[in-house]
mmCIF file of C-alpha atoms in Angstrom:
data_model
loop_
_atom_site.group_PDB
_atom_site.id
_atom_site.type_symbol
_atom_site.label_atom_id
_atom_site.label_comp_id
_atom_site.label_asym_id
_atom_site.label_seq_id
_atom_site.Cartn_x
_atom_site.Cartn_y
_atom_site.Cartn_z
ATOM 1 C CA UNK A 13 100.257 87.527 95.020
ATOM 2 C CA UNK A 14 100.840 89.456 91.665
ATOM 3 C CA UNK A 15 102.394 86.344 90.430
ATOM 4 C CA UNK A 16 99.315 84.527 91.385
ATOM 5 C CA UNK A 17 96.867 86.789 89.674
ATOM 6 C CA UNK A 18 99.461 86.460 86.396
ATOM 7 C CA UNK A 19 99.154 82.865 86.349
ATOM 8 C CA UNK A 20 95.587 82.914 86.329
ATOM 9 C CA UNK A 21 94.973 85.670 84.091
ATOM 10 C CA UNK A 22 97.445 84.195 81.633
ATOM 11 C CA UNK A 23 95.987 80.725 81.402
ATOM 12 C CA UNK A 24 92.558 82.006 81.482
ATOM 13 C CA UNK A 25 93.335 83.788 78.106
ATOM 14 C CA UNK A 26 95.244 80.834 77.075
ATOM 15 C CA UNK A 27 92.064 78.741 77.430
ATOM 16 C CA UNK A 28 90.073 81.476 75.786
ATOM 17 C CA UNK A 29 92.307 81.646 72.808
ATOM 18 C CA UNK A 30 92.473 77.670 72.329
ATOM 19 C CA UNK A 31 90.472 75.898 70.199
ATOM 20 C CA UNK A 32 90.668 72.053 70.210
ATOM 21 C CA UNK A 33 93.071 71.677 73.005
ATOM 22 C CA UNK A 34 96.231 69.528 72.947
ATOM 23 C CA UNK A 35 98.802 70.051 69.948
ATOM 24 C CA UNK A 36 97.229 73.020 68.624
ATOM 25 C CA UNK A 37 97.537 75.041 71.841
ATOM 26 C CA UNK A 38 101.534 74.650 71.590
ATOM 27 C CA UNK A 39 102.174 78.075 69.724
ATOM 28 C CA UNK A 40 100.056 79.815 72.215
ATOM 29 C CA UNK A 41 101.464 78.476 75.249
ATOM 30 C CA UNK A 42 104.838 79.609 73.916
ATOM 31 C CA UNK A 43 103.895 82.977 73.018
ATOM 32 C CA UNK A 44 102.655 83.472 76.294
ATOM 33 C CA UNK A 45 104.737 81.461 78.576
ATOM 34 C CA UNK A 46 108.470 81.415 76.992
ATOM 35 C CA UNK A 47 108.315 84.638 74.783
ATOM 36 C CA UNK A 48 106.140 87.324 76.958
ATOM 37 C CA UNK A 49 106.193 86.409 80.391
ATOM 38 C CA UNK A 50 109.766 84.391 80.353
ATOM 39 C CA UNK A 51 108.659 81.923 82.973
ATOM 40 C CA UNK A 52 109.931 79.057 81.414
ATOM 41 C CA UNK A 53 112.460 78.196 78.638
ATOM 42 C CA UNK A 54 111.111 76.772 75.304
ATOM 43 C CA UNK A 55 112.882 73.537 76.416
ATOM 44 C CA UNK A 56 111.099 73.149 79.460
ATOM 45 C CA UNK A 57 107.986 73.826 77.713
ATOM 46 C CA UNK A 58 108.329 70.997 75.526
ATOM 47 C CA UNK A 59 109.770 68.636 78.599
ATOM 48 C CA UNK A 60 106.231 69.818 80.507
ATOM 49 C CA UNK A 61 104.188 69.026 77.372
ATOM 50 C CA UNK A 62 105.389 65.519 76.727
ATOM 51 C CA UNK A 63 104.476 64.866 80.572
ATOM 52 C CA UNK A 64 101.548 65.943 80.124
ATOM 53 C CA UNK A 65 100.813 63.923 76.967
ATOM 54 C CA UNK A 66 102.029 60.677 78.887
ATOM 55 C CA UNK A 67 100.234 61.324 82.067
ATOM 56 C CA UNK A 68 96.719 60.799 82.817
ATOM 57 C CA UNK A 69 94.501 63.808 82.020
ATOM 58 C CA UNK A 70 93.830 66.760 79.477
ATOM 59 C CA UNK A 71 97.012 67.662 78.382
ATOM 60 C CA UNK A 72 96.345 71.408 78.780
ATOM 61 C CA UNK A 73 95.532 70.781 82.319
ATOM 62 C CA UNK A 74 98.704 69.309 83.059
ATOM 63 C CA UNK A 75 100.714 71.649 81.371
ATOM 64 C CA UNK A 76 99.235 74.815 83.286
ATOM 65 C CA UNK A 77 99.770 72.711 86.814
ATOM 66 C CA UNK A 78 103.332 71.977 85.727
ATOM 67 C CA UNK A 79 104.040 75.364 84.832
ATOM 68 C CA UNK A 80 102.153 76.997 88.195
ATOM 69 C CA UNK A 81 104.203 74.678 90.485
ATOM 70 C CA UNK A 82 107.260 75.432 89.003
ATOM 71 C CA UNK A 83 106.531 79.269 89.652
ATOM 72 C CA UNK A 84 104.753 79.256 92.806
ATOM 73 C CA UNK A 85 104.356 75.965 94.135
ATOM 74 C CA UNK A 86 101.468 73.717 94.921
ATOM 75 C CA UNK A 87 99.218 76.612 95.201
ATOM 76 C CA UNK A 88 100.684 78.276 92.122
ATOM 77 C CA UNK A 89 99.821 74.711 90.309
ATOM 78 C CA UNK A 90 96.092 74.948 91.422
ATOM 79 C CA UNK A 91 95.922 78.447 90.483
ATOM 80 C CA UNK A 92 97.017 78.363 87.123
ATOM 81 C CA UNK A 93 94.696 75.449 86.551
ATOM 82 C CA UNK A 94 91.891 77.055 87.536
ATOM 83 C CA UNK A 95 92.789 79.959 85.054
ATOM 84 C CA UNK A 96 92.737 77.213 82.250
ATOM 85 C CA UNK A 97 89.505 75.412 83.571
ATOM 86 C CA UNK A 98 87.176 79.077 84.119
ATOM 87 C CA UNK A 99 86.666 79.883 80.280
ATOM 88 C CA UNK A 100 85.443 76.261 79.454
ATOM 89 C CA UNK A 101 83.165 76.474 82.257
ATOM 90 C CA UNK A 102 81.701 80.144 81.753
ATOM 91 C CA UNK A 103 81.234 79.560 77.937
ATOM 92 C CA UNK A 104 80.121 76.220 77.938
ATOM 93 C CA UNK A 105 77.530 76.972 80.741
ATOM 94 C CA UNK A 106 76.567 79.910 78.674
ATOM 95 C CA UNK A 107 76.111 77.718 75.424
ATOM 96 C CA UNK A 108 74.642 75.076 76.675
ATOM 97 C CA UNK A 109 71.876 76.858 78.612
ATOM 98 C CA UNK A 110 71.155 78.879 75.379
ATOM 99 C CA UNK A 111 71.160 75.738 73.183
ATOM 100 C CA UNK A 112 68.617 73.491 75.717
ATOM 101 C CA UNK A 113 66.109 76.491 75.192
ATOM 102 C CA UNK A 114 66.321 75.996 71.112
ATOM 103 C CA UNK A 115 66.795 72.247 71.042
ATOM 104 C CA UNK A 116 62.895 71.418 70.267
ATOM 105 C CA UNK A 117 62.877 73.922 67.148
ATOM 106 C CA UNK A 118 62.732 72.306 64.266
ATOM 107 C CA UNK A 119 65.613 74.364 62.517
ATOM 108 C CA UNK A 120 67.686 73.858 65.438
ATOM 109 C CA UNK A 121 67.372 70.126 64.871
ATOM 110 C CA UNK A 122 68.080 70.044 61.485
ATOM 111 C CA UNK A 123 71.238 71.926 61.780
ATOM 112 C CA UNK A 124 72.155 69.559 64.657
ATOM 113 C CA UNK A 125 71.639 66.761 62.592
ATOM 114 C CA UNK A 126 74.455 68.265 59.989
ATOM 115 C CA UNK A 127 76.538 68.965 62.697
ATOM 116 C CA UNK A 128 76.617 65.555 64.006
ATOM 117 C CA UNK A 129 77.456 63.917 60.396
ATOM 118 C CA UNK A 130 80.190 66.690 60.705
ATOM 119 C CA UNK A 131 81.177 65.878 64.215
ATOM 120 C CA UNK A 132 81.382 62.134 62.894
ATOM 121 C CA UNK A 133 83.945 63.074 59.737
ATOM 122 C CA UNK A 134 86.150 64.742 62.294
ATOM 123 C CA UNK A 135 86.151 62.096 65.095
ATOM 124 C CA UNK A 136 86.420 59.538 62.478
ATOM 125 C CA UNK A 137 89.534 61.348 60.783
ATOM 126 C CA UNK A 138 91.504 62.094 64.427
ATOM 127 C CA UNK A 139 90.965 58.215 65.000
ATOM 128 C CA UNK A 140 92.833 57.747 61.519
ATOM 129 C CA UNK A 141 95.266 60.300 62.758
ATOM 130 C CA UNK A 142 95.890 58.454 66.182
ATOM 131 C CA UNK A 143 96.465 54.900 64.536
ATOM 132 C CA UNK A 144 98.838 56.327 61.751
ATOM 133 C CA UNK A 145 101.070 57.992 64.558
ATOM 134 C CA UNK A 146 100.564 55.472 67.608
ATOM 135 C CA UNK A 147 100.504 51.913 65.773
ATOM 136 C CA UNK A 148 103.794 51.601 64.429
ATOM 137 C CA UNK A 149 105.003 47.876 64.458
ATOM 138 C CA UNK A 150 103.687 44.381 64.800
ATOM 139 C CA UNK A 151 103.311 44.769 68.518
ATOM 140 C CA UNK A 152 101.206 47.950 68.315
ATOM 141 C CA UNK A 153 99.128 46.392 65.595
ATOM 142 C CA UNK A 154 98.151 43.195 67.494
ATOM 143 C CA UNK A 155 97.343 45.403 70.627
ATOM 144 C CA UNK A 156 95.502 47.744 68.595
ATOM 145 C CA UNK A 157 93.386 45.084 66.716
ATOM 146 C CA UNK A 158 92.814 43.105 70.183
ATOM 147 C CA UNK A 159 91.571 46.187 72.212
ATOM 148 C CA UNK A 160 89.513 46.688 69.151
ATOM 149 C CA UNK A 161 87.897 43.347 68.971
ATOM 150 C CA UNK A 162 87.602 43.522 72.784
ATOM 151 C CA UNK A 163 85.802 46.687 73.068
ATOM 152 C CA UNK A 164 83.455 46.191 70.290
ATOM 153 C CA UNK A 165 82.610 42.818 71.319
ATOM 154 C CA UNK A 166 82.876 42.796 75.070
ATOM 155 C CA UNK A 167 81.457 44.509 77.935
ATOM 156 C CA UNK A 168 84.819 44.869 79.347
ATOM 157 C CA UNK A 169 85.763 48.705 81.171
ATOM 158 C CA UNK A 170 88.115 50.961 79.517
ATOM 159 C CA UNK A 171 90.401 51.272 82.451
ATOM 160 C CA UNK A 172 90.911 47.633 82.446
ATOM 161 C CA UNK A 173 92.166 47.309 78.808
ATOM 162 C CA UNK A 174 94.089 50.734 79.372
ATOM 163 C CA UNK A 175 95.985 48.630 82.377
ATOM 164 C CA UNK A 176 96.732 45.801 80.724
ATOM 165 C CA UNK A 177 98.016 46.987 77.514
ATOM 166 C CA UNK A 178 100.322 49.103 79.660
ATOM 167 C CA UNK A 179 101.597 46.155 81.351
ATOM 168 C CA UNK A 180 102.099 44.280 77.961
ATOM 169 C CA UNK A 181 104.336 47.831 76.966
ATOM 170 C CA UNK A 182 106.420 46.954 79.744
ATOM 171 C CA UNK A 183 106.632 43.067 79.022
ATOM 172 C CA UNK A 184 107.198 43.445 75.484
ATOM 173 C CA UNK A 185 110.110 46.467 75.813
ATOM 174 C CA UNK A 186 112.016 44.241 78.595
ATOM 175 C CA UNK A 187 111.756 41.264 75.687
ATOM 176 C CA UNK A 188 113.099 43.755 73.094
ATOM 177 C CA UNK A 189 115.726 45.065 75.140
ATOM 178 C CA UNK A 190 116.725 41.814 76.146
ATOM 179 C CA UNK A 191 117.319 40.611 72.571
ATOM 180 C CA UNK A 192 118.994 43.537 71.398
ATOM 181 C CA UNK A 193 121.302 42.978 74.290
ATOM 182 C CA UNK A 194 122.448 39.560 72.736
ATOM 183 C CA UNK B 397 73.394 61.653 94.970
ATOM 184 C CA UNK B 398 74.003 62.752 91.577
ATOM 185 C CA UNK B 399 76.784 65.302 92.574
ATOM 186 C CA UNK B 400 78.752 62.524 94.242
ATOM 187 C CA UNK B 401 78.444 60.036 91.120
ATOM 188 C CA UNK B 402 79.447 62.975 88.804
ATOM 189 C CA UNK B 403 82.555 63.833 91.060
ATOM 190 C CA UNK B 404 83.469 60.148 91.478
ATOM 191 C CA UNK B 405 82.946 59.216 87.587
ATOM 192 C CA UNK B 406 84.685 62.215 86.419
ATOM 193 C CA UNK B 407 87.645 61.821 89.136
ATOM 194 C CA UNK B 408 87.998 58.490 87.584
ATOM 195 C CA UNK B 409 88.090 59.592 83.965
ATOM 196 C CA UNK B 410 90.722 62.260 84.846
ATOM 197 C CA UNK B 411 92.717 59.213 86.581
ATOM 198 C CA UNK B 412 92.766 57.040 83.666
ATOM 199 C CA UNK B 413 92.252 59.068 80.522
ATOM 200 C CA UNK B 414 95.486 58.886 78.701
ATOM 201 C CA UNK B 415 96.243 60.733 75.866
ATOM 202 C CA UNK B 416 94.327 64.128 76.353
ATOM 203 C CA UNK B 417 90.819 65.306 75.446
ATOM 204 C CA UNK B 418 90.062 62.825 72.657
ATOM 205 C CA UNK B 419 90.777 59.935 75.294
ATOM 206 C CA UNK B 420 87.827 60.658 77.479
ATOM 207 C CA UNK B 421 84.942 60.065 74.561
ATOM 208 C CA UNK B 422 84.990 56.436 75.429
ATOM 209 C CA UNK B 423 84.612 56.810 78.979
ATOM 210 C CA UNK B 424 81.766 59.332 78.593
ATOM 211 C CA UNK B 425 80.419 56.864 75.741
ATOM 212 C CA UNK B 426 80.570 54.597 78.832
ATOM 213 C CA UNK B 427 78.819 56.942 81.192
ATOM 214 C CA UNK B 428 75.756 57.194 78.720
ATOM 215 C CA UNK B 429 75.513 53.329 78.742
ATOM 216 C CA UNK B 430 76.188 52.915 82.853
ATOM 217 C CA UNK B 431 73.367 55.325 84.275
ATOM 218 C CA UNK B 432 71.410 56.769 81.018
ATOM 219 C CA UNK B 433 72.413 60.350 81.731
ATOM 220 C CA UNK B 434 72.196 61.321 78.225
ATOM 221 C CA UNK B 435 71.580 59.441 74.919
ATOM 222 C CA UNK B 436 74.775 58.731 72.442
ATOM 223 C CA UNK B 437 73.325 61.231 69.996
ATOM 224 C CA UNK B 438 73.261 64.193 72.806
ATOM 225 C CA UNK B 439 76.839 63.018 73.398
ATOM 226 C CA UNK B 440 77.560 63.604 69.602
ATOM 227 C CA UNK B 441 76.030 67.210 69.818
ATOM 228 C CA UNK B 442 78.182 67.851 73.069
ATOM 229 C CA UNK B 443 81.581 66.636 71.224
ATOM 230 C CA UNK B 444 80.483 69.047 68.260
ATOM 231 C CA UNK B 445 79.664 72.090 70.454
ATOM 232 C CA UNK B 446 82.931 71.290 72.421
ATOM 233 C CA UNK B 447 84.878 71.058 69.476
ATOM 234 C CA UNK B 448 83.454 74.548 68.294
ATOM 235 C CA UNK B 449 84.039 76.456 71.485
ATOM 236 C CA UNK B 450 86.757 78.040 72.824
ATOM 237 C CA UNK B 451 88.861 75.699 75.500
ATOM 238 C CA UNK B 452 90.599 72.534 75.816
ATOM 239 C CA UNK B 453 88.067 69.964 74.557
ATOM 240 C CA UNK B 454 88.600 67.637 77.048
ATOM 241 C CA UNK B 455 87.250 70.343 79.934
ATOM 242 C CA UNK B 456 84.573 71.527 77.532
ATOM 243 C CA UNK B 457 83.120 67.936 77.130
ATOM 244 C CA UNK B 458 83.160 67.422 81.053
ATOM 245 C CA UNK B 459 81.505 70.950 81.713
ATOM 246 C CA UNK B 460 78.818 70.018 79.384
ATOM 247 C CA UNK B 461 77.862 66.842 80.289
ATOM 248 C CA UNK B 462 77.941 67.818 84.089
ATOM 249 C CA UNK B 463 75.579 70.539 83.004
ATOM 250 C CA UNK B 464 73.298 67.966 80.950
ATOM 251 C CA UNK B 465 73.426 65.930 83.645
ATOM 252 C CA UNK B 466 72.724 67.936 86.754
ATOM 253 C CA UNK B 467 72.484 71.669 85.891
ATOM 254 C CA UNK B 468 75.416 74.316 86.487
ATOM 255 C CA UNK B 469 76.793 72.986 89.695
ATOM 256 C CA UNK B 470 76.737 69.355 87.710
ATOM 257 C CA UNK B 471 78.894 71.264 85.310
ATOM 258 C CA UNK B 472 81.294 72.505 87.898
ATOM 259 C CA UNK B 473 81.357 69.425 89.723
ATOM 260 C CA UNK B 474 82.473 67.463 86.617
ATOM 261 C CA UNK B 475 85.151 69.879 85.554
ATOM 262 C CA UNK B 476 86.620 70.409 88.999
ATOM 263 C CA UNK B 477 86.992 66.381 89.448
ATOM 264 C CA UNK B 478 88.556 65.769 86.130
ATOM 265 C CA UNK B 479 91.142 68.251 86.375
ATOM 266 C CA UNK B 480 91.672 66.812 90.650
ATOM 267 C CA UNK B 481 93.904 63.750 89.500
ATOM 268 C CA UNK B 482 95.975 65.807 87.175
ATOM 269 C CA UNK B 483 96.587 68.456 89.846
ATOM 270 C CA UNK B 484 97.942 65.602 92.311
ATOM 271 C CA UNK B 485 99.851 63.631 89.752
ATOM 272 C CA UNK B 486 101.574 66.222 88.056
ATOM 273 C CA UNK B 487 102.491 68.284 91.063
ATOM 274 C CA UNK B 488 103.824 64.450 92.588
ATOM 275 C CA UNK B 489 105.665 64.277 89.497
ATOM 276 C CA UNK B 490 106.860 67.942 89.200
ATOM 277 C CA UNK B 491 108.644 67.410 92.680
ATOM 278 C CA UNK B 492 110.386 63.823 92.130
ATOM 279 C CA UNK B 493 110.979 63.231 88.849
ATOM 280 C CA UNK B 494 112.932 65.986 86.535
ATOM 281 C CA UNK B 495 112.733 63.526 83.487
ATOM 282 C CA UNK B 496 109.895 61.542 83.638
ATOM 283 C CA UNK B 497 108.813 61.358 80.228
ATOM 284 C CA UNK B 498 112.368 59.995 79.537
ATOM 285 C CA UNK B 499 111.939 57.376 81.962
ATOM 286 C CA UNK B 500 112.102 53.960 80.281
ATOM 287 C CA UNK B 501 109.340 52.463 82.508
ATOM 288 C CA UNK B 502 106.817 55.351 81.325
ATOM 289 C CA UNK B 503 107.937 54.992 77.617
ATOM 290 C CA UNK B 504 107.545 51.031 77.772
ATOM 291 C CA UNK B 505 104.023 51.335 79.348
ATOM 292 C CA UNK B 506 102.916 53.965 76.819
ATOM 293 C CA UNK B 507 104.190 51.901 74.078
ATOM 294 C CA UNK B 508 101.160 49.666 74.957
ATOM 295 C CA UNK B 509 98.821 51.963 76.128
ATOM 296 C CA UNK B 510 98.858 54.405 72.779
ATOM 297 C CA UNK B 511 97.509 51.664 70.648
ATOM 298 C CA UNK B 512 95.023 50.450 72.905
ATOM 299 C CA UNK B 513 93.826 53.871 73.540
ATOM 300 C CA UNK B 514 93.682 54.664 69.765
ATOM 301 C CA UNK B 515 91.775 51.167 69.391
ATOM 302 C CA UNK B 516 88.969 52.522 72.413
ATOM 303 C CA UNK B 517 88.548 55.861 70.802
ATOM 304 C CA UNK B 518 88.092 54.177 67.703
ATOM 305 C CA UNK B 519 85.019 51.754 69.122
ATOM 306 C CA UNK B 520 83.338 54.862 70.650
ATOM 307 C CA UNK B 521 83.588 56.566 67.845
ATOM 308 C CA UNK B 522 82.173 53.547 66.003
ATOM 309 C CA UNK B 523 79.331 53.826 68.472
ATOM 310 C CA UNK B 524 78.834 57.244 67.858
ATOM 311 C CA UNK B 525 78.931 57.363 63.734
ATOM 312 C CA UNK B 526 75.956 54.203 64.490
ATOM 313 C CA UNK B 527 73.542 56.004 66.542
ATOM 314 C CA UNK B 528 73.893 59.504 64.475
ATOM 315 C CA UNK B 529 74.054 58.015 60.815
ATOM 316 C CA UNK B 530 72.569 54.141 61.134
ATOM 317 C CA UNK B 531 70.003 54.251 63.752
ATOM 318 C CA UNK B 532 66.142 55.619 63.240
ATOM 319 C CA UNK B 533 63.962 57.505 66.243
ATOM 320 C CA UNK B 534 63.296 54.203 68.094
ATOM 321 C CA UNK B 535 66.502 52.318 67.985
ATOM 322 C CA UNK B 536 66.521 50.103 64.951
ATOM 323 C CA UNK B 537 68.804 50.065 62.013
ATOM 324 C CA UNK B 538 68.270 52.370 59.121
ATOM 325 C CA UNK B 539 70.494 54.403 57.096
ATOM 326 C CA UNK B 540 70.048 57.917 56.864
ATOM 327 C CA UNK B 541 71.324 58.295 53.135
ATOM 328 C CA UNK B 542 71.495 62.119 53.045
ATOM 329 C CA UNK B 543 73.649 62.006 56.337
ATOM 330 C CA UNK B 544 76.092 59.363 55.109
ATOM 331 C CA UNK B 545 76.581 61.418 51.926
ATOM 332 C CA UNK B 546 77.556 64.598 54.115
ATOM 333 C CA UNK B 547 79.651 62.665 56.459
ATOM 334 C CA UNK B 548 81.383 61.170 53.454
ATOM 335 C CA UNK B 549 82.051 63.977 51.680
ATOM 336 C CA UNK B 550 83.376 65.947 54.897
ATOM 337 C CA UNK B 551 85.710 63.271 55.783
ATOM 338 C CA UNK B 552 86.837 63.164 52.012
ATOM 339 C CA UNK B 553 87.497 66.972 52.077
ATOM 340 C CA UNK B 554 89.396 66.260 55.459
ATOM 341 C CA UNK B 555 91.973 64.177 53.558
ATOM 342 C CA UNK B 556 92.933 67.132 51.355
ATOM 343 C CA UNK B 557 96.158 69.033 52.818
ATOM 344 C CA UNK B 558 95.245 72.649 52.362
ATOM 345 C CA UNK B 559 91.911 71.771 53.938
ATOM 346 C CA UNK B 560 92.991 69.846 57.253
ATOM 347 C CA UNK B 561 93.962 73.481 59.168
ATOM 348 C CA UNK B 562 90.425 74.579 58.771
ATOM 349 C CA UNK B 563 89.048 74.895 62.013
ATOM 350 C CA UNK B 564 86.202 72.308 63.014
ATOM 351 C CA UNK B 565 83.912 75.420 63.770
ATOM 352 C CA UNK B 566 83.832 76.275 60.006
ATOM 353 C CA UNK B 567 82.610 72.462 59.075
ATOM 354 C CA UNK B 568 80.236 72.702 61.491
ATOM 355 C CA UNK B 569 78.583 75.971 60.557
ATOM 356 C CA UNK B 570 78.888 74.592 56.986
ATOM 357 C CA UNK B 571 76.960 71.310 57.957
ATOM 358 C CA UNK B 572 74.393 73.316 59.962
ATOM 359 C CA UNK B 573 73.553 75.347 56.713
ATOM 360 C CA UNK B 574 73.310 71.857 54.730
ATOM 361 C CA UNK B 575 71.102 70.463 57.622
ATOM 362 C CA UNK B 576 68.543 73.445 57.431
ATOM 363 C CA UNK B 577 68.712 73.811 53.841
ATOM 364 C CA UNK B 578 68.005 70.134 53.006
ATOM 365 C CA UNK B 579 65.901 69.371 55.989
ATOM 366 C CA UNK B 580 68.165 66.512 57.377
#
């Protein structure tokens, strides 16, 4: 019981102290899980992290489920995840209800216009970073451009694009390996 | 039954959004078109708030979108539905596959998925930029020149290495101030 509570509180604290998610929370996870509680080793953390990145869902949540499961089974995974989720729920619900009360105020409107322009700049920057990191060879460039064209011009669900791209990834990897074997 | 719809849609996002928080953006943008629960402009506000408040962006956005669609319970339903697939999938993987991320098939799948996800996020962002900077109140095409300048200046500043580590919140505060001063 004490361990469950610790899992919950630790991940809630990580949630409160993380801005952004993804890679930005790695130092925080390392401090809390490896150094402070010694629940996992640094190597395990990196393993969980890379699994969290290549499974669907929010990376922070996936890591929380992983660590919770390792310490206390299925229930531990659920409790750690709930701990991770709690700060977002509370903080966003508070901010959202306050913001919606002031949304018709002229100053808030001007501020939000500026904020939207900044949000756009940050998002475009994220996309540029993602492309630099993940579009690494000719196959990737082709997939990127075709997926971009399809999603811009046609009304194809994102799920279908992810699915087909995954299959193509396997096919091309197999062909590559065969060629390398020859 | 709006809660059931929210639960189903966010469960689906949790199941298919590969690549963490930003990967949920194309799905959220699709939802706005499909149900009209919120506009692209509102979605951009929600993304900005999610980036500047504590907690993983993906969770923050789910809570916010759920809240703006169906109130507090909506926020809770959306967030819980988003994490449910993670809990199931990770528990299974933790049980059976010790070296999931080193698995050749997993690597091959991601080799194809990553560039596609980058493209889809790109498309969603293009849509958001269009509604935020290139659209008049009635939906017709226009160019908000002051907003375009602000956008370009911030984007340019983000390319400077030393400024990259600045927290998004700082940019939003600065941009909000510019917005109020110049009545954007």
